[in-house]
Structure formats: C-alpha cells, structure tokens
Amino acid sequence: MESRCRIVVGLPTRGRATILRETLSDLERQTRKADAIIVCGADASDVEGVAESFPAVSLLTSKPGLTTQRNAIIDAAADADADILVFFDDDFIPDPTYLANVERHMMADPHLVVTTGRVLADGIGGPGLSPSEGRAIVAAAHEDIDEVKPAFSGYGCNMALRVAPMREHDIHLDDRLPLYGWQEDVDLSRRLAAFGDIVRLEGARGVHLGVKSGRGSGVKLGYSQVANPLYLAGKHAGYPLGRALEHIARNMAKNLARAGWPEPYVDRRGRLRGNLLALRDLLTGRMAPERVLEL
C-alpha cells in the first residue's frame, strides 16, 4: 500500500556518534521507510561518520541542549512538509514495523496528535544495554499486540507528533529547559493535547538502550529534577502541580536512599546535591530551569 502521509524521523544527538550510527542502521530495517531522517548535533564530532555511511540523512547543527536541538528538527521537518514527525533518541532501537504502526493509526484517526510506543526494555534505569542486547529483545517480542491505550504524554525516546497543529499554533519545545530538557516531552505533549488525543500504540515497540556516555553531571540533572517540574506546573499549560510534586518526591527519595550506596552508573550524590540546590533557590526566589548552566 502506498504511503498516505509524509513521515520524518528526527534524532537529536550529543557525544555518541558510534551509537547514533547503530541506530541509523536499525532505521534502515523499517518496513515503512521514513521519507526523511534529520539528525541534529552540536558539533561535527556528534555526527562523525554519518555523512559517509548514511548520505541520505540530513545533518543539522545547533547550540547544545535537547530542546534546542529538537526545535531545530521541528523547524526542518516543517520545511520538509512532514505530516508526522517521529522523535527517537539516538539510542532507541525500534521494531521494524514501528513507523508502519504509527502511520496506520495516525492516518486512521486524524484526532491523534501524539503517539508513543511500548518500551520493551529501558536501560536508563540500569547500567544501559548494548545495541546487540536491544536488537535481541526486539527480535524476541513475537506477540502481535495492536491495542491503543490513552496516555498522559509521549515518552521522548520514541514519540510521534502530528505536525499540522504544531505548525498552525507555533508549538515548539520550551527552550527554557536547557541541557537534558527533563520533562520537556510531557510539557510538549500536554500543550498538544489541547488539539487532540495522546495514545500509546502497543504495536509500536522498541528498546531504549539508556547509554550512559554523552550524559552530563549529576548535580545539573538533580537541579533539573526539581526546577523543571515546578516551572512547567507554573506555566498552567496542562502540567499538573500534583504530578510535579510527585515526580520531585520520587526522584529525591531515590537519590537520598541511594546516596550512601550509589549505583556505579548513577551519580546519586551529585543528583541529591542538585536537588538541594534547587530547593534552596526555590526558598530564595532564584529557582529557574536555566540555573543549571551556572552550576
């Protein structure tokens, strides 16, 4: 069946060109090929070897920061006349039918504005997974599940966005969320929810490797764990305060509990210090997402 829409895949990346090339190789296995693939790094080293191995991929450069890089991709996708923009993290291994599932459901239901897939395994909560481990998990998932479930938001490592409402209402990620973004996917999803539905497609599945290289300091991330949810709730744009407080409490409790015996792959003490710095700034009226750039 011929494609009924134009799908653009966007991958922001920073500091892990080897993993990026692995992910681009997996995208070539999609049964429904992307009409365009856009990669945005912050300097030439982020995309080393991509032009030579994947000449059809469009390469962009922007200031570093997840929201800034994703916004550059959003603008480029609009210029490329995309109907659907699919964001993958540079360490997400999609099932070969992922894009086909997204196209089928989003074309069948024009009211869908955000879809996210089923994450079969997420290495972000552990030491991370290798590309071969991720591919093995995807290959072993034989069950054919075609359910559609309501979702509160897309998960940034794999989410599809309908471009028309974004273009019409000039919706981008909030660039006040620097570096990691941290909850930027939820904020964007909730703003788009004013124009349609958000769902999880059980048939659009994959593995998030959770690669640890290319990630920044624990202090900065810990600050964002507190500052970003409170800032987003304060915008009154669909991010509930209760969710923000629950999110902060859960992360702080985990950081505090593990600070004495941290996992070797997580800077728990740094994260806890960042949490406390954000609370100090909250009490003194200085707290803002951009403060992580000064830490």
PDB file of C-alpha atoms in Angstrom:
ATOM      1  CA  MET A   1       0.000   0.000   0.000  1.00  0.00           C
ATOM      2  CA  GLU A   2       1.320   3.424  -0.843  1.00  0.00           C
ATOM      3  CA  SER A   3       2.096   5.833   1.932  1.00  0.00           C
ATOM      4  CA  ARG A   4      -0.684   8.289   2.685  1.00  0.00           C
ATOM      5  CA  CYS A   5       1.480  10.744   4.583  1.00  0.00           C
ATOM      6  CA  ARG A   6       4.998  12.050   4.829  1.00  0.00           C
ATOM      7  CA  ILE A   7       6.947  10.785   7.856  1.00  0.00           C
ATOM      8  CA  VAL A   8      10.125  12.484   9.033  1.00  0.00           C
ATOM      9  CA  VAL A   9      12.282  10.928  11.750  1.00  0.00           C
ATOM     10  CA  GLY A  10      14.308  13.273  13.951  1.00  0.00           C
ATOM     11  CA  LEU A  11      17.241  12.317  16.161  1.00  0.00           C
ATOM     12  CA  PRO A  12      18.926  14.850  18.462  1.00  0.00           C
ATOM     13  CA  THR A  13      22.377  13.630  19.484  1.00  0.00           C
ATOM     14  CA  ARG A  14      25.335  14.635  21.595  1.00  0.00           C
ATOM     15  CA  GLY A  15      28.639  12.912  22.237  1.00  0.00           C
ATOM     16  CA  ARG A  16      27.940   9.392  20.988  1.00  0.00           C
ATOM     17  CA  ALA A  17      28.389   9.153  17.260  1.00  0.00           C
ATOM     18  CA  THR A  18      29.063   5.408  17.382  1.00  0.00           C
ATOM     19  CA  ILE A  19      25.678   4.670  18.973  1.00  0.00           C
ATOM     20  CA  LEU A  20      23.987   7.102  16.572  1.00  0.00           C
ATOM     21  CA  ARG A  21      25.316   5.156  13.585  1.00  0.00           C
ATOM     22  CA  GLU A  22      23.991   1.919  15.099  1.00  0.00           C
ATOM     23  CA  THR A  23      20.541   3.472  15.464  1.00  0.00           C
ATOM     24  CA  LEU A  24      20.576   4.787  11.900  1.00  0.00           C
ATOM     25  CA  SER A  25      21.393   1.264  10.719  1.00  0.00           C
ATOM     26  CA  ASP A  26      18.307  -0.015  12.523  1.00  0.00           C
ATOM     27  CA  LEU A  27      16.132   2.634  10.887  1.00  0.00           C
ATOM     28  CA  GLU A  28      17.092   1.167   7.517  1.00  0.00           C
ATOM     29  CA  ARG A  29      15.265  -2.032   8.570  1.00  0.00           C
ATOM     30  CA  GLN A  30      11.875  -0.317   8.864  1.00  0.00           C
ATOM     31  CA  THR A  31       9.202  -1.961   6.712  1.00  0.00           C
ATOM     32  CA  ARG A  32       7.801   1.524   6.147  1.00  0.00           C
ATOM     33  CA  LYS A  33      10.819   3.690   5.370  1.00  0.00           C
ATOM     34  CA  ALA A  34      10.994   7.240   6.682  1.00  0.00           C
ATOM     35  CA  ASP A  35      10.563   9.840   3.964  1.00  0.00           C
ATOM     36  CA  ALA A  36      13.395  11.804   5.560  1.00  0.00           C
ATOM     37  CA  ILE A  37      15.719  11.457   8.528  1.00  0.00           C
ATOM     38  CA  ILE A  38      17.083  14.561  10.255  1.00  0.00           C
ATOM     39  CA  VAL A  39      19.923  14.387  12.776  1.00  0.00           C
ATOM     40  CA  CYS A  40      20.881  17.400  14.885  1.00  0.00           C
ATOM     41  CA  GLY A  41      24.154  17.551  16.807  1.00  0.00           C
ATOM     42  CA  ALA A  42      26.015  20.384  18.480  1.00  0.00           C
ATOM     43  CA  ASP A  43      29.309  19.977  16.618  1.00  0.00           C
ATOM     44  CA  ALA A  44      30.917  17.847  13.913  1.00  0.00           C
ATOM     45  CA  SER A  45      32.108  15.156  16.331  1.00  0.00           C
ATOM     46  CA  ASP A  46      28.498  14.356  17.282  1.00  0.00           C
ATOM     47  CA  VAL A  47      27.767  13.104  13.758  1.00  0.00           C
ATOM     48  CA  GLU A  48      31.175  11.704  12.847  1.00  0.00           C
ATOM     49  CA  GLY A  49      30.911   9.123  10.065  1.00  0.00           C
ATOM     50  CA  VAL A  50      27.207   9.699   9.416  1.00  0.00           C
ATOM     51  CA  ALA A  51      27.543  11.579   6.112  1.00  0.00           C
ATOM     52  CA  GLU A  52      29.792   8.858   4.715  1.00  0.00           C
ATOM     53  CA  SER A  53      27.667   5.895   5.869  1.00  0.00           C
ATOM     54  CA  PHE A  54      24.201   7.447   5.507  1.00  0.00           C
ATOM     55  CA  PRO A  55      24.350  10.046   2.723  1.00  0.00           C
ATOM     56  CA  ALA A  56      20.572  10.475   2.589  1.00  0.00           C
ATOM     57  CA  VAL A  57      20.407  11.663   6.199  1.00  0.00           C
ATOM     58  CA  SER A  58      20.101  15.436   6.671  1.00  0.00           C
ATOM     59  CA  LEU A  59      22.548  16.826   9.224  1.00  0.00           C
ATOM     60  CA  LEU A  60      21.903  19.937  11.308  1.00  0.00           C
ATOM     61  CA  THR A  61      23.977  21.742  13.913  1.00  0.00           C
ATOM     62  CA  SER A  62      22.550  23.854  16.718  1.00  0.00           C
ATOM     63  CA  LYS A  63      23.523  25.057  20.159  1.00  0.00           C
ATOM     64  CA  PRO A  64      23.761  22.116  22.579  1.00  0.00           C
ATOM     65  CA  GLY A  65      20.669  21.223  24.565  1.00  0.00           C
ATOM     66  CA  LEU A  66      17.898  18.713  23.960  1.00  0.00           C
ATOM     67  CA  THR A  67      15.089  21.230  23.496  1.00  0.00           C
ATOM     68  CA  THR A  68      17.180  23.473  21.243  1.00  0.00           C
ATOM     69  CA  GLN A  69      18.231  20.569  19.053  1.00  0.00           C
ATOM     70  CA  ARG A  70      14.722  19.162  18.877  1.00  0.00           C
ATOM     71  CA  ASN A  71      13.336  22.575  17.944  1.00  0.00           C
ATOM     72  CA  ALA A  72      15.826  22.787  15.078  1.00  0.00           C
ATOM     73  CA  ILE A  73      14.497  19.426  13.886  1.00  0.00           C
ATOM     74  CA  ILE A  74      10.871  20.603  14.238  1.00  0.00           C
ATOM     75  CA  ASP A  75      11.573  23.597  12.003  1.00  0.00           C
ATOM     76  CA  ALA A  76      13.423  21.465   9.452  1.00  0.00           C
ATOM     77  CA  ALA A  77      10.618  18.879   9.413  1.00  0.00           C
ATOM     78  CA  ALA A  78       8.048  21.615   8.750  1.00  0.00           C
ATOM     79  CA  ASP A  79      10.208  22.889   5.894  1.00  0.00           C
ATOM     80  CA  ALA A  80      10.306  19.310   4.577  1.00  0.00           C
ATOM     81  CA  ASP A  81       6.472  19.220   4.502  1.00  0.00           C
ATOM     82  CA  ALA A  82       6.251  16.497   7.140  1.00  0.00           C
ATOM     83  CA  ASP A  83       2.821  15.258   8.182  1.00  0.00           C
ATOM     84  CA  ILE A  84       4.222  13.263  11.090  1.00  0.00           C
ATOM     85  CA  LEU A  85       7.460  13.874  12.966  1.00  0.00           C
ATOM     86  CA  VAL A  86       8.796  10.891  14.893  1.00  0.00           C
ATOM     87  CA  PHE A  87      11.384  11.648  17.542  1.00  0.00           C
ATOM     88  CA  PHE A  88      13.720   8.832  18.513  1.00  0.00           C
ATOM     89  CA  ASP A  89      16.561   9.107  20.981  1.00  0.00           C
ATOM     90  CA  ASP A  90      19.882   8.282  19.375  1.00  0.00           C
ATOM     91  CA  ASP A  91      19.943   5.066  21.450  1.00  0.00           C
ATOM     92  CA  PHE A  92      16.426   3.783  20.715  1.00  0.00           C
ATOM     93  CA  ILE A  93      16.114   0.530  18.757  1.00  0.00           C
ATOM     94  CA  PRO A  94      12.670   0.415  17.071  1.00  0.00           C
ATOM     95  CA  ASP A  95      10.889  -2.706  15.935  1.00  0.00           C
ATOM     96  CA  PRO A  96      10.980  -2.888  12.105  1.00  0.00           C
ATOM     97  CA  THR A  97       7.211  -2.190  11.986  1.00  0.00           C
ATOM     98  CA  TYR A  98       7.322   0.877  14.243  1.00  0.00           C
ATOM     99  CA  LEU A  99       6.782   3.536  11.578  1.00  0.00           C
ATOM    100  CA  ALA A 100       4.171   1.407   9.807  1.00  0.00           C
ATOM    101  CA  ASN A 101       2.185   1.220  13.039  1.00  0.00           C
ATOM    102  CA  VAL A 102       2.421   4.961  13.580  1.00  0.00           C
ATOM    103  CA  GLU A 103       1.290   5.728  10.035  1.00  0.00           C
ATOM    104  CA  ARG A 104      -1.642   3.305  10.132  1.00  0.00           C
ATOM    105  CA  HIS A 105      -3.067   4.622  13.386  1.00  0.00           C
ATOM    106  CA  MET A 106      -2.429   8.331  12.867  1.00  0.00           C
ATOM    107  CA  MET A 107      -3.907   8.261   9.380  1.00  0.00           C
ATOM    108  CA  ALA A 108      -6.921   6.244  10.524  1.00  0.00           C
ATOM    109  CA  ASP A 109      -7.627   8.689  13.368  1.00  0.00           C
ATOM    110  CA  PRO A 110      -6.937  12.338  12.471  1.00  0.00           C
ATOM    111  CA  HIS A 111      -7.639  13.313  16.092  1.00  0.00           C
ATOM    112  CA  LEU A 112      -4.411  11.700  17.296  1.00  0.00           C
ATOM    113  CA  VAL A 113      -1.796  14.390  17.854  1.00  0.00           C
ATOM    114  CA  VAL A 114       0.797  12.429  19.858  1.00  0.00           C
ATOM    115  CA  THR A 115       1.550   8.721  19.912  1.00  0.00           C
ATOM    116  CA  THR A 116       4.183   6.919  21.891  1.00  0.00           C
ATOM    117  CA  GLY A 117       5.286   3.316  21.673  1.00  0.00           C
ATOM    118  CA  ARG A 118       5.685   0.393  24.049  1.00  0.00           C
ATOM    119  CA  VAL A 119       9.171   0.284  25.544  1.00  0.00           C
ATOM    120  CA  LEU A 120      10.116  -3.384  25.828  1.00  0.00           C
ATOM    121  CA  ALA A 121      13.168  -2.600  27.966  1.00  0.00           C
ATOM    122  CA  ASP A 122      14.644   0.640  29.234  1.00  0.00           C
ATOM    123  CA  GLY A 123      18.320   0.712  30.097  1.00  0.00           C
ATOM    124  CA  ILE A 124      18.014   4.209  31.570  1.00  0.00           C
ATOM    125  CA  GLY A 125      17.217   2.673  34.966  1.00  0.00           C
ATOM    126  CA  GLY A 126      20.297   0.444  34.952  1.00  0.00           C
ATOM    127  CA  PRO A 127      23.789   0.288  33.505  1.00  0.00           C
ATOM    128  CA  GLY A 128      22.428   0.513  29.972  1.00  0.00           C
ATOM    129  CA  LEU A 129      22.049  -2.014  27.177  1.00  0.00           C
ATOM    130  CA  SER A 130      24.247  -2.666  24.170  1.00  0.00           C
ATOM    131  CA  PRO A 131      22.827  -2.406  20.635  1.00  0.00           C
ATOM    132  CA  SER A 132      23.071  -6.192  20.261  1.00  0.00           C
ATOM    133  CA  GLU A 133      21.136  -6.704  23.501  1.00  0.00           C
ATOM    134  CA  GLY A 134      18.495  -4.229  22.355  1.00  0.00           C
ATOM    135  CA  ARG A 135      18.096  -5.934  19.000  1.00  0.00           C
ATOM    136  CA  ALA A 136      17.768  -9.327  20.671  1.00  0.00           C
ATOM    137  CA  ILE A 137      14.962  -8.038  22.914  1.00  0.00           C
ATOM    138  CA  VAL A 138      13.130  -6.565  19.932  1.00  0.00           C
ATOM    139  CA  ALA A 139      13.530  -9.781  17.924  1.00  0.00           C
ATOM    140  CA  ALA A 140      12.209 -11.885  20.819  1.00  0.00           C
ATOM    141  CA  ALA A 141       8.986  -9.877  21.107  1.00  0.00           C
ATOM    142  CA  HIS A 142       6.853 -12.087  18.906  1.00  0.00           C
ATOM    143  CA  GLU A 143       3.427 -11.196  20.313  1.00  0.00           C
ATOM    144  CA  ASP A 144       1.284  -9.244  17.879  1.00  0.00           C
ATOM    145  CA  ILE A 145      -0.450  -6.644  20.055  1.00  0.00           C
ATOM    146  CA  ASP A 146      -2.413  -3.931  18.298  1.00  0.00           C
ATOM    147  CA  GLU A 147      -4.015  -2.148  21.255  1.00  0.00           C
ATOM    148  CA  VAL A 148      -4.322   1.602  21.543  1.00  0.00           C
ATOM    149  CA  LYS A 149      -4.309   2.975  25.091  1.00  0.00           C
ATOM    150  CA  PRO A 150      -4.834   6.542  26.317  1.00  0.00           C
ATOM    151  CA  ALA A 151      -1.607   8.148  27.528  1.00  0.00           C
ATOM    152  CA  PHE A 152      -0.844  11.281  29.523  1.00  0.00           C
ATOM    153  CA  SER A 153       2.148  12.137  27.343  1.00  0.00           C
ATOM    154  CA  GLY A 154       4.648  10.846  24.840  1.00  0.00           C
ATOM    155  CA  TYR A 155       7.945   9.427  26.072  1.00  0.00           C
ATOM    156  CA  GLY A 156      10.706  11.479  24.471  1.00  0.00           C
ATOM    157  CA  CYS A 157      12.812   8.499  23.406  1.00  0.00           C
ATOM    158  CA  ASN A 158      10.035   7.478  20.994  1.00  0.00           C
ATOM    159  CA  MET A 159       7.098   9.712  20.175  1.00  0.00           C
ATOM    160  CA  ALA A 160       5.271  10.712  17.022  1.00  0.00           C
ATOM    161  CA  LEU A 161       3.805  14.199  16.597  1.00  0.00           C
ATOM    162  CA  ARG A 162       1.251  15.460  14.127  1.00  0.00           C
ATOM    163  CA  VAL A 163       2.915  18.446  12.502  1.00  0.00           C
ATOM    164  CA  ALA A 164      -0.191  20.390  11.382  1.00  0.00           C
ATOM    165  CA  PRO A 165      -1.243  21.686  14.834  1.00  0.00           C
ATOM    166  CA  MET A 166       2.386  22.399  15.705  1.00  0.00           C
ATOM    167  CA  ARG A 167       2.769  24.497  12.567  1.00  0.00           C
ATOM    168  CA  GLU A 168      -0.625  26.204  12.943  1.00  0.00           C
ATOM    169  CA  HIS A 169      -0.103  27.163  16.591  1.00  0.00           C
ATOM    170  CA  ASP A 170       3.690  27.586  16.508  1.00  0.00           C
ATOM    171  CA  ILE A 171       4.268  24.871  19.097  1.00  0.00           C
ATOM    172  CA  HIS A 172       7.872  24.056  19.965  1.00  0.00           C
ATOM    173  CA  LEU A 173       9.623  22.598  22.949  1.00  0.00           C
ATOM    174  CA  ASP A 174      10.231  25.070  25.755  1.00  0.00           C
ATOM    175  CA  ASP A 175      13.790  26.301  25.239  1.00  0.00           C
ATOM    176  CA  ARG A 176      13.962  27.494  28.848  1.00  0.00           C
ATOM    177  CA  LEU A 177      14.652  23.836  29.664  1.00  0.00           C
ATOM    178  CA  PRO A 178      18.373  23.566  28.855  1.00  0.00           C
ATOM    179  CA  LEU A 179      20.717  20.596  28.602  1.00  0.00           C
ATOM    180  CA  TYR A 180      18.621  17.464  29.308  1.00  0.00           C
ATOM    181  CA  GLY A 181      15.213  19.089  28.835  1.00  0.00           C
ATOM    182  CA  TRP A 182      13.864  16.877  31.653  1.00  0.00           C
ATOM    183  CA  GLN A 183      10.079  16.651  31.325  1.00  0.00           C
ATOM    184  CA  GLU A 184      10.134  18.577  28.037  1.00  0.00           C
ATOM    185  CA  ASP A 185       8.315  15.663  26.390  1.00  0.00           C
ATOM    186  CA  VAL A 186       5.473  15.861  28.911  1.00  0.00           C
ATOM    187  CA  ASP A 187       5.178  19.637  28.526  1.00  0.00           C
ATOM    188  CA  LEU A 188       5.029  19.435  24.736  1.00  0.00           C
ATOM    189  CA  SER A 189       2.503  16.596  24.839  1.00  0.00           C
ATOM    190  CA  ARG A 190       0.191  18.413  27.225  1.00  0.00           C
ATOM    191  CA  ARG A 191       0.217  21.565  25.094  1.00  0.00           C
ATOM    192  CA  LEU A 192      -0.631  19.483  22.022  1.00  0.00           C
ATOM    193  CA  ALA A 193      -3.403  17.736  23.986  1.00  0.00           C
ATOM    194  CA  ALA A 194      -5.483  20.901  23.525  1.00  0.00           C
ATOM    195  CA  PHE A 195      -5.832  19.908  19.857  1.00  0.00           C
ATOM    196  CA  GLY A 196      -6.346  16.137  20.019  1.00  0.00           C
ATOM    197  CA  ASP A 197      -5.612  12.862  21.729  1.00  0.00           C
ATOM    198  CA  ILE A 198      -2.458  11.246  23.088  1.00  0.00           C
ATOM    199  CA  VAL A 199      -2.178   7.463  22.959  1.00  0.00           C
ATOM    200  CA  ARG A 200       0.263   4.606  23.383  1.00  0.00           C
ATOM    201  CA  LEU A 201       0.469   2.206  20.468  1.00  0.00           C
ATOM    202  CA  GLU A 202       1.246  -1.254  21.822  1.00  0.00           C
ATOM    203  CA  GLY A 203       2.318  -2.428  18.363  1.00  0.00           C
ATOM    204  CA  ALA A 204       4.894   0.365  18.004  1.00  0.00           C
ATOM    205  CA  ARG A 205       7.562  -1.087  20.227  1.00  0.00           C
ATOM    206  CA  GLY A 206      11.264  -0.828  20.798  1.00  0.00           C
ATOM    207  CA  VAL A 207      14.111  -0.760  23.288  1.00  0.00           C
ATOM    208  CA  HIS A 208      15.693   2.306  24.881  1.00  0.00           C
ATOM    209  CA  LEU A 209      19.324   1.394  25.444  1.00  0.00           C
ATOM    210  CA  GLY A 210      19.896   4.085  28.064  1.00  0.00           C
ATOM    211  CA  VAL A 211      23.507   4.578  27.000  1.00  0.00           C
ATOM    212  CA  LYS A 212      25.400   6.462  29.708  1.00  0.00           C
ATOM    213  CA  SER A 213      28.039   8.145  27.516  1.00  0.00           C
ATOM    214  CA  GLY A 214      27.260  11.694  26.445  1.00  0.00           C
ATOM    215  CA  ARG A 215      25.314  12.475  29.619  1.00  0.00           C
ATOM    216  CA  GLY A 216      26.214  15.395  31.863  1.00  0.00           C
ATOM    217  CA  SER A 217      26.789  15.952  35.569  1.00  0.00           C
ATOM    218  CA  GLY A 218      24.617  14.572  38.327  1.00  0.00           C
ATOM    219  CA  VAL A 219      24.389  17.980  40.012  1.00  0.00           C
ATOM    220  CA  LYS A 220      22.849  19.594  36.946  1.00  0.00           C
ATOM    221  CA  LEU A 221      20.418  16.740  36.433  1.00  0.00           C
ATOM    222  CA  GLY A 222      19.420  16.810  40.099  1.00  0.00           C
ATOM    223  CA  TYR A 223      18.688  20.531  39.856  1.00  0.00           C
ATOM    224  CA  SER A 224      16.506  19.919  36.795  1.00  0.00           C
ATOM    225  CA  GLN A 225      14.633  17.140  38.627  1.00  0.00           C
ATOM    226  CA  VAL A 226      13.224  19.813  40.947  1.00  0.00           C
ATOM    227  CA  ALA A 227      13.277  23.038  38.955  1.00  0.00           C
ATOM    228  CA  ASN A 228      11.805  21.794  35.696  1.00  0.00           C
ATOM    229  CA  PRO A 229       8.583  20.187  37.022  1.00  0.00           C
ATOM    230  CA  LEU A 230       7.826  23.219  39.213  1.00  0.00           C
ATOM    231  CA  TYR A 231       8.476  25.607  36.331  1.00  0.00           C
ATOM    232  CA  LEU A 232       6.244  23.603  33.982  1.00  0.00           C
ATOM    233  CA  ALA A 233       3.419  23.409  36.520  1.00  0.00           C
ATOM    234  CA  GLY A 234       3.689  27.162  36.999  1.00  0.00           C
ATOM    235  CA  LYS A 235       3.016  27.781  33.310  1.00  0.00           C
ATOM    236  CA  HIS A 236      -0.541  26.418  33.756  1.00  0.00           C
ATOM    237  CA  ALA A 237      -0.321  24.777  30.329  1.00  0.00           C
ATOM    238  CA  GLY A 238      -1.536  21.293  31.238  1.00  0.00           C
ATOM    239  CA  TYR A 239       1.259  20.052  33.525  1.00  0.00           C
ATOM    240  CA  PRO A 240      -0.464  19.474  36.907  1.00  0.00           C
ATOM    241  CA  LEU A 241       1.203  20.639  40.127  1.00  0.00           C
ATOM    242  CA  GLY A 242       0.347  17.312  41.744  1.00  0.00           C
ATOM    243  CA  ARG A 243       2.307  15.487  39.071  1.00  0.00           C
ATOM    244  CA  ALA A 244       5.246  17.837  39.559  1.00  0.00           C
ATOM    245  CA  LEU A 245       5.328  17.281  43.326  1.00  0.00           C
ATOM    246  CA  GLU A 246       5.001  13.510  42.948  1.00  0.00           C
ATOM    247  CA  HIS A 247       7.794  13.451  40.385  1.00  0.00           C
ATOM    248  CA  ILE A 248      10.098  15.532  42.599  1.00  0.00           C
ATOM    249  CA  ALA A 249       9.356  13.479  45.717  1.00  0.00           C
ATOM    250  CA  ARG A 250      10.005  10.187  43.927  1.00  0.00           C
ATOM    251  CA  ASN A 251      13.346  11.285  42.496  1.00  0.00           C
ATOM    252  CA  MET A 252      14.553  12.929  45.694  1.00  0.00           C
ATOM    253  CA  ALA A 253      13.619   9.881  47.744  1.00  0.00           C
ATOM    254  CA  LYS A 254      15.553   7.617  45.406  1.00  0.00           C
ATOM    255  CA  ASN A 255      18.583   9.898  45.396  1.00  0.00           C
ATOM    256  CA  LEU A 256      18.551  10.161  49.201  1.00  0.00           C
ATOM    257  CA  ALA A 257      18.102   6.428  49.722  1.00  0.00           C
ATOM    258  CA  ARG A 258      20.957   5.519  47.391  1.00  0.00           C
ATOM    259  CA  ALA A 259      23.378   8.362  48.182  1.00  0.00           C
ATOM    260  CA  GLY A 260      25.298   6.209  50.672  1.00  0.00           C
ATOM    261  CA  TRP A 261      25.441   3.208  48.346  1.00  0.00           C
ATOM    262  CA  PRO A 262      25.085   4.611  44.831  1.00  0.00           C
ATOM    263  CA  GLU A 263      24.898   2.507  41.723  1.00  0.00           C
ATOM    264  CA  PRO A 264      28.196   2.647  39.793  1.00  0.00           C
ATOM    265  CA  TYR A 265      26.416   4.130  36.785  1.00  0.00           C
ATOM    266  CA  VAL A 266      24.458   6.882  38.616  1.00  0.00           C
ATOM    267  CA  ASP A 267      25.858   9.954  40.390  1.00  0.00           C
ATOM    268  CA  ARG A 268      23.324   9.812  43.235  1.00  0.00           C
ATOM    269  CA  ARG A 269      25.244  12.183  45.492  1.00  0.00           C
ATOM    270  CA  GLY A 270      25.539  14.715  42.697  1.00  0.00           C
ATOM    271  CA  ARG A 271      21.831  14.427  41.936  1.00  0.00           C
ATOM    272  CA  LEU A 272      20.928  14.865  45.593  1.00  0.00           C
ATOM    273  CA  ARG A 273      23.147  17.933  45.823  1.00  0.00           C
ATOM    274  CA  GLY A 274      21.409  19.346  42.739  1.00  0.00           C
ATOM    275  CA  ASN A 275      18.008  18.623  44.343  1.00  0.00           C
ATOM    276  CA  LEU A 276      19.008  20.544  47.459  1.00  0.00           C
ATOM    277  CA  LEU A 277      20.427  23.467  45.479  1.00  0.00           C
ATOM    278  CA  ALA A 278      17.120  23.765  43.624  1.00  0.00           C
ATOM    279  CA  LEU A 279      15.165  23.767  46.900  1.00  0.00           C
ATOM    280  CA  ARG A 280      17.495  26.460  48.267  1.00  0.00           C
ATOM    281  CA  ASP A 281      16.885  28.542  45.148  1.00  0.00           C
ATOM    282  CA  LEU A 282      13.146  27.965  45.481  1.00  0.00           C
ATOM    283  CA  LEU A 283      13.204  29.385  49.017  1.00  0.00           C
ATOM    284  CA  THR A 284      15.254  32.418  47.944  1.00  0.00           C
ATOM    285  CA  GLY A 285      13.210  33.069  44.803  1.00  0.00           C
ATOM    286  CA  ARG A 286      16.102  32.306  42.435  1.00  0.00           C
ATOM    287  CA  MET A 287      14.997  28.956  41.094  1.00  0.00           C
ATOM    288  CA  ALA A 288      14.788  28.738  37.292  1.00  0.00           C
ATOM    289  CA  PRO A 289      15.491  25.925  34.823  1.00  0.00           C
ATOM    290  CA  GLU A 290      18.344  27.904  33.256  1.00  0.00           C
ATOM    291  CA  ARG A 291      20.264  27.957  36.535  1.00  0.00           C
ATOM    292  CA  VAL A 292      21.766  24.571  35.669  1.00  0.00           C
ATOM    293  CA  LEU A 293      24.017  26.395  33.209  1.00  0.00           C
ATOM    294  CA  GLU A 294      25.667  28.179  36.141  1.00  0.00           C
ATOM    295  CA  LEU A 295      26.283  25.079  38.281  1.00  0.00           C
TER     296      LEU A 295
END
